[in-house]
PDB file of N, CA and C in Angstrom:
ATOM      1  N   UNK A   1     106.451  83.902 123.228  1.00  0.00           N
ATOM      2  CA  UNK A   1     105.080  84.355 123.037  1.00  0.00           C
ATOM      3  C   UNK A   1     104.603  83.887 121.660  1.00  0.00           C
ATOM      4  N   UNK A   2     103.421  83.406 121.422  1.00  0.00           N
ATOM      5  CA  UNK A   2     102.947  82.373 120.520  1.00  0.00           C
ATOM      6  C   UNK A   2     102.491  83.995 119.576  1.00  0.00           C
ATOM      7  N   UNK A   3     102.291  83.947 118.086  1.00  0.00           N
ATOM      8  CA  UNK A   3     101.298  84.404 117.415  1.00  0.00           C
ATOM      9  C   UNK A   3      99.870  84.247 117.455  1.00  0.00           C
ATOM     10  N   UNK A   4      98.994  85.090 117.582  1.00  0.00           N
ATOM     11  CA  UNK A   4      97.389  84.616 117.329  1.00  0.00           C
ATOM     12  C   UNK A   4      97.056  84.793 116.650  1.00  0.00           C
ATOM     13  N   UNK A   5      96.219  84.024 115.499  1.00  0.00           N
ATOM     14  CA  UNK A   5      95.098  84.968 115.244  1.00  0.00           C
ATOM     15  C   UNK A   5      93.733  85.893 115.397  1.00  0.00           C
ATOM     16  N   UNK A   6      93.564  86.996 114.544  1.00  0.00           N
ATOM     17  CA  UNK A   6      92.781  88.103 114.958  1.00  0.00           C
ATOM     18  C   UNK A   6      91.278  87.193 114.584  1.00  0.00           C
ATOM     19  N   UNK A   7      90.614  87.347 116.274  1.00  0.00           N
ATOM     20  CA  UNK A   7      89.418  86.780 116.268  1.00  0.00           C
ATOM     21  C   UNK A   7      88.753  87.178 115.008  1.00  0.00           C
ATOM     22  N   UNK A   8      87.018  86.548 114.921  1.00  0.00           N
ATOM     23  CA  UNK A   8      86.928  87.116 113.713  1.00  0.00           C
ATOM     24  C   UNK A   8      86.141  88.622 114.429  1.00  0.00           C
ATOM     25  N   UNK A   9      85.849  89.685 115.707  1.00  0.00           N
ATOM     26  CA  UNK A   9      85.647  90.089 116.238  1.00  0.00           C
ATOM     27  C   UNK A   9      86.523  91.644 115.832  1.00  0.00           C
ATOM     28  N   UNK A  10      87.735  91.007 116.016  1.00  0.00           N
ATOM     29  CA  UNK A  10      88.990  92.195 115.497  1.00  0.00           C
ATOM     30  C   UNK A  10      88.572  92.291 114.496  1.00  0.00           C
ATOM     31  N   UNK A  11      88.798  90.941 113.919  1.00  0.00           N
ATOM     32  CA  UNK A  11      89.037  91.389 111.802  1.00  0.00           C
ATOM     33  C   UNK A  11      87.847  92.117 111.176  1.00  0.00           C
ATOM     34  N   UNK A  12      86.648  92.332 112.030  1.00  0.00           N
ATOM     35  CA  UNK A  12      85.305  93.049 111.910  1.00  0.00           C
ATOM     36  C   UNK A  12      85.504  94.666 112.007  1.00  0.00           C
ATOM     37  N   UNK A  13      86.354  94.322 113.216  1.00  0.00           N
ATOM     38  CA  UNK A  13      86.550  95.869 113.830  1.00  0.00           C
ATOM     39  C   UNK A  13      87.086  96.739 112.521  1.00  0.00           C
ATOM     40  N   UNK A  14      88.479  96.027 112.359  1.00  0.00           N
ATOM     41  CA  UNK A  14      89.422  96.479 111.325  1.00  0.00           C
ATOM     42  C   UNK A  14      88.555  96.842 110.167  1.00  0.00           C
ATOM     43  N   UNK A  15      87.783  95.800 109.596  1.00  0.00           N
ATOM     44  CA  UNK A  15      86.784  96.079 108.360  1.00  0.00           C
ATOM     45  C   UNK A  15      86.297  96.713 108.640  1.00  0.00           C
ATOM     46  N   UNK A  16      85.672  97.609 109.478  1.00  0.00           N
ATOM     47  CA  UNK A  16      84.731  98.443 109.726  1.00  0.00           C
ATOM     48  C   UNK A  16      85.370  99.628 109.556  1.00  0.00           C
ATOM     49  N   UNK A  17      86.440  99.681 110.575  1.00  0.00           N
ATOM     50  CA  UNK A  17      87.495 101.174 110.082  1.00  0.00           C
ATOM     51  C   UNK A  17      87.963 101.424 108.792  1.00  0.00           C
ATOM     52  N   UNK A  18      88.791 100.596 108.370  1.00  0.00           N
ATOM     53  CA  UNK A  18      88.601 100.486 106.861  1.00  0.00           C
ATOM     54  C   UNK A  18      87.773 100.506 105.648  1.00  0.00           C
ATOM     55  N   UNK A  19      86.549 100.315 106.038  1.00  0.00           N
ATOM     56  CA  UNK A  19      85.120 100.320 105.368  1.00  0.00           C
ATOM     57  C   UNK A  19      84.951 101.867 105.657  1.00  0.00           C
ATOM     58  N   UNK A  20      84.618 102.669 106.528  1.00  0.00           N
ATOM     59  CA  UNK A  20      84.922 103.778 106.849  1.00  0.00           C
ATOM     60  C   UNK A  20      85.576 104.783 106.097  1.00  0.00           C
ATOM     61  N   UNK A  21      87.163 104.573 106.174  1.00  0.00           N
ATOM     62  CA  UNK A  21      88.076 105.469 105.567  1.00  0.00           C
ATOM     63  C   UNK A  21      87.623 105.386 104.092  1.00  0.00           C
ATOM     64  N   UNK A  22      87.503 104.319 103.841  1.00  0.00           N
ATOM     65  CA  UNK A  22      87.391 104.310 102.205  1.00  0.00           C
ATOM     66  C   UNK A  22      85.840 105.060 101.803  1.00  0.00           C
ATOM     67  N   UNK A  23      84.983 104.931 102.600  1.00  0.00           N
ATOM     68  CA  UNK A  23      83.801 105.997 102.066  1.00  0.00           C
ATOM     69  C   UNK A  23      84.171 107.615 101.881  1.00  0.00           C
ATOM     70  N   UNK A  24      84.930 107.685 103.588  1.00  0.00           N
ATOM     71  CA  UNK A  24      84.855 109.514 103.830  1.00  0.00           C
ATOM     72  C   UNK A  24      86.061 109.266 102.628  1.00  0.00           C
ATOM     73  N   UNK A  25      87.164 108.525 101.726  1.00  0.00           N
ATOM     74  CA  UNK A  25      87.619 108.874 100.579  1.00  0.00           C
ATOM     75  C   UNK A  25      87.360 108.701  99.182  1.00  0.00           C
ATOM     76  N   UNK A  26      85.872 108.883  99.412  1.00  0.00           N
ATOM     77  CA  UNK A  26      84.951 108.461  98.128  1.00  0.00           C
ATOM     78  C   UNK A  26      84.115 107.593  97.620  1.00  0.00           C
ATOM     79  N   UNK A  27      84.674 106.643  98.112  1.00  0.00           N
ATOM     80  CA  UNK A  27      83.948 104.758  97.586  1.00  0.00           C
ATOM     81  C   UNK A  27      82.082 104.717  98.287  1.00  0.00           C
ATOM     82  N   UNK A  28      81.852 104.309  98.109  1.00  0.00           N
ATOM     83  CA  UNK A  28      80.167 103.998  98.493  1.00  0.00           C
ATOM     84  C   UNK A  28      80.147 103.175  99.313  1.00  0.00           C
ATOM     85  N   UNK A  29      79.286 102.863 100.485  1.00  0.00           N
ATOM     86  CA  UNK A  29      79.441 102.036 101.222  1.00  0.00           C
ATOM     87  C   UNK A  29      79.283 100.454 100.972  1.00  0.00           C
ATOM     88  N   UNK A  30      78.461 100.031  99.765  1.00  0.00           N
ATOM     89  CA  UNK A  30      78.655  98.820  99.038  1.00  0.00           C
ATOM     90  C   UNK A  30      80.011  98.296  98.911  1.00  0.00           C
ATOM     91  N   UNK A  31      80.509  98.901  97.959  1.00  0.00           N
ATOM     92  CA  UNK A  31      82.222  99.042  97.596  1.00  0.00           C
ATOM     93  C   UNK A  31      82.942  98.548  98.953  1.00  0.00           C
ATOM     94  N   UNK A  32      83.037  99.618  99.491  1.00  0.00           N
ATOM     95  CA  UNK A  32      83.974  99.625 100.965  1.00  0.00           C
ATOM     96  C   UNK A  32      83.633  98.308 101.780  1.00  0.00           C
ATOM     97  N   UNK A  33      82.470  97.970 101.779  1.00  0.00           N
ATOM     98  CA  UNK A  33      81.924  96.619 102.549  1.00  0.00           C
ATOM     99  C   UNK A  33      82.434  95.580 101.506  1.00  0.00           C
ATOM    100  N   UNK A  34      82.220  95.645 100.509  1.00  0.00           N
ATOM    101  CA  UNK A  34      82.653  94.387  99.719  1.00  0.00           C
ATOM    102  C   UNK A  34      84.378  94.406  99.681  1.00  0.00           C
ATOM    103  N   UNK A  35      85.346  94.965  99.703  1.00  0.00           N
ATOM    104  CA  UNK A  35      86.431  95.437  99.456  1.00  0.00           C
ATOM    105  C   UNK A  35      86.842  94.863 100.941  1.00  0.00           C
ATOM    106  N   UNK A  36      86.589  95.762 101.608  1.00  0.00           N
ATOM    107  CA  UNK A  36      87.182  95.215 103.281  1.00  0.00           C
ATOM    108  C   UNK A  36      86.411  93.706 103.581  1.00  0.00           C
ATOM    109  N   UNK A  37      85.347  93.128 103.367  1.00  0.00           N
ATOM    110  CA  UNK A  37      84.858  91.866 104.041  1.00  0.00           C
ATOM    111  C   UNK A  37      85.787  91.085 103.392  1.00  0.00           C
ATOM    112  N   UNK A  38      86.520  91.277 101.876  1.00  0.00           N
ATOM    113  CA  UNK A  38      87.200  90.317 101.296  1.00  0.00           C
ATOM    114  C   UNK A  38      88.628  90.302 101.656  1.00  0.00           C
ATOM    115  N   UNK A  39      88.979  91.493 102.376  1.00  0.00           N
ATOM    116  CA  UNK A  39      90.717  91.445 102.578  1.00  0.00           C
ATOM    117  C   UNK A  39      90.688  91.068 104.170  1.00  0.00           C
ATOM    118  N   UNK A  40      89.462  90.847 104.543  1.00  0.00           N
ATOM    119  CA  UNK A  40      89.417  90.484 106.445  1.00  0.00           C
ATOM    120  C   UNK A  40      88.888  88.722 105.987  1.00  0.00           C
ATOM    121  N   UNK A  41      88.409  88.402 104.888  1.00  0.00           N
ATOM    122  CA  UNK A  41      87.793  86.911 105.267  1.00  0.00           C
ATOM    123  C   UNK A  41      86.514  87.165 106.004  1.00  0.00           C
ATOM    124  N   UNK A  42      85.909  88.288 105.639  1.00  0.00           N
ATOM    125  CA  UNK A  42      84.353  88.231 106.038  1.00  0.00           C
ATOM    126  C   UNK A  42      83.258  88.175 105.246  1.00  0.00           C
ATOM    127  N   UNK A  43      83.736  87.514 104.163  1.00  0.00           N
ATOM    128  CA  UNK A  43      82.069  87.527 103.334  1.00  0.00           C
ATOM    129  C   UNK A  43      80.567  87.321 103.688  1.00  0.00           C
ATOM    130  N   UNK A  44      80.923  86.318 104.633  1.00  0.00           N
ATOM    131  CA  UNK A  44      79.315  85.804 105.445  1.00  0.00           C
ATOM    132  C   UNK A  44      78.891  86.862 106.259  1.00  0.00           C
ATOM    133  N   UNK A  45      79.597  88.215 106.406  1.00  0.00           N
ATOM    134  CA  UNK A  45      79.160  89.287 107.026  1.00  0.00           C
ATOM    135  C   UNK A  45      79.063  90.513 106.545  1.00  0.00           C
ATOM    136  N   UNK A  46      79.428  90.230 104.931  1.00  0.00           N
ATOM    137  CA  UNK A  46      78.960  91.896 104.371  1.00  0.00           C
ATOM    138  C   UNK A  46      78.311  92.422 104.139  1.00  0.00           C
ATOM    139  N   UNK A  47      76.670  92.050 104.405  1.00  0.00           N
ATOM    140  CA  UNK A  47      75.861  92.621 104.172  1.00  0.00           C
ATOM    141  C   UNK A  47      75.580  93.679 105.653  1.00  0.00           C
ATOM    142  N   UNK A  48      76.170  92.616 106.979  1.00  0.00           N
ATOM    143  CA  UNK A  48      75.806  93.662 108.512  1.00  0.00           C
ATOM    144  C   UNK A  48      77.544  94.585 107.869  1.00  0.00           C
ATOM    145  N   UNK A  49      78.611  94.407 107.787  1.00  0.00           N
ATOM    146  CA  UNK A  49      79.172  95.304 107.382  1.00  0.00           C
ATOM    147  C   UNK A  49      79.050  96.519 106.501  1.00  0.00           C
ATOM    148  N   UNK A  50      78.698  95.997 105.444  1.00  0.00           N
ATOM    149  CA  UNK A  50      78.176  97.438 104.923  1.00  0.00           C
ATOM    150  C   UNK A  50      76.900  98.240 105.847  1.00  0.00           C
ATOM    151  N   UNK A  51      76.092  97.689 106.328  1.00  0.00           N
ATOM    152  CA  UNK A  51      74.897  98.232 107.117  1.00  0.00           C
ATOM    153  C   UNK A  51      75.891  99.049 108.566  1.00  0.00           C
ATOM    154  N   UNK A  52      76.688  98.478 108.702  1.00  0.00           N
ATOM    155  CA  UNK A  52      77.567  99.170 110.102  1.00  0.00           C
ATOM    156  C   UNK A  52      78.688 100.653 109.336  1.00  0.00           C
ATOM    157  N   UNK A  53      78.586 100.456 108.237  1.00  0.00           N
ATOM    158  CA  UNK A  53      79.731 101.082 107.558  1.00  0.00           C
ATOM    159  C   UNK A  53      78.714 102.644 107.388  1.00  0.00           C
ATOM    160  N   UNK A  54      77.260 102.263 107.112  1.00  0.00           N
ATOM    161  CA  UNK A  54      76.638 103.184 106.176  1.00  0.00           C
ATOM    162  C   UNK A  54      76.349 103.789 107.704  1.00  0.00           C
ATOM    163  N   UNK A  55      75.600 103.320 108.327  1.00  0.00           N
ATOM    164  CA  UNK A  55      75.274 103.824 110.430  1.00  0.00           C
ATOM    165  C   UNK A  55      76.483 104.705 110.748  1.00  0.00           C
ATOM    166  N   UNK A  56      77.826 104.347 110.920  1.00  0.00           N
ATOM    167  CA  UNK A  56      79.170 105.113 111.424  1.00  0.00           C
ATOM    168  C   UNK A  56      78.917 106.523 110.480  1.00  0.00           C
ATOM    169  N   UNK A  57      79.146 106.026 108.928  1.00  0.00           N
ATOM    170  CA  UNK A  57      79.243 107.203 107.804  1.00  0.00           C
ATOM    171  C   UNK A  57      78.095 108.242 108.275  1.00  0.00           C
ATOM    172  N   UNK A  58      76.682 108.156 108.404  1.00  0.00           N
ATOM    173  CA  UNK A  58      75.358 108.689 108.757  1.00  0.00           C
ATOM    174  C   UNK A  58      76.011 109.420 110.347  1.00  0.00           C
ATOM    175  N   UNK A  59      75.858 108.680 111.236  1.00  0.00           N
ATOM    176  CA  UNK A  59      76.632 109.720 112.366  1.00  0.00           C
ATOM    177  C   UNK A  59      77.438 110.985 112.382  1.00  0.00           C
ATOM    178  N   UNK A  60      78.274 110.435 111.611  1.00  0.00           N
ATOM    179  CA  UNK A  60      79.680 111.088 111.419  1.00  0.00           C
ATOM    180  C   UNK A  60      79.112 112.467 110.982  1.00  0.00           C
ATOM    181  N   UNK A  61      77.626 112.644 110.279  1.00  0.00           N
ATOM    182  CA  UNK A  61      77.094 113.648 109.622  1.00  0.00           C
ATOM    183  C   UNK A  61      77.036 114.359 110.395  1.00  0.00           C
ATOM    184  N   UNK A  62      76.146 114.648 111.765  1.00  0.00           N
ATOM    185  CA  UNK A  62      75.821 115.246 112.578  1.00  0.00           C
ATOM    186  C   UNK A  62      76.146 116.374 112.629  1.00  0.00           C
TER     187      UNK A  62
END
């Protein structure tokens, strides 16, 4: 069985959960988006990452 790599689809996902945890443990959603887009290789997407990070965090309020 070959290794793959994680589409960039996953590595979004992952940043997003991770973008996540790190707010509800303090960080701002700027931070957390810049922090996770750089350890996934998503820079060209941190601006919809942080915008997906701050939407989840806002829910979560309810």
């Amino acid at each position: 069985m070959a290794d793959t790599e994680p589409t960039e689809t996953e590595r979004f996902d992952a940043a997003l959960e991770e973008g996540i945890t790190l707010v509800e443990q303090g960080d701002t959603p700027l931070v957390a988006a810049d922090w996770a887009a750089e350890r996934y290789e998503l820079s060209h997407r941190q601006t919809e990452l942080e915008e997906r990070i701050q939407e989840e965090v806002e829910d979560g309020d309810d």
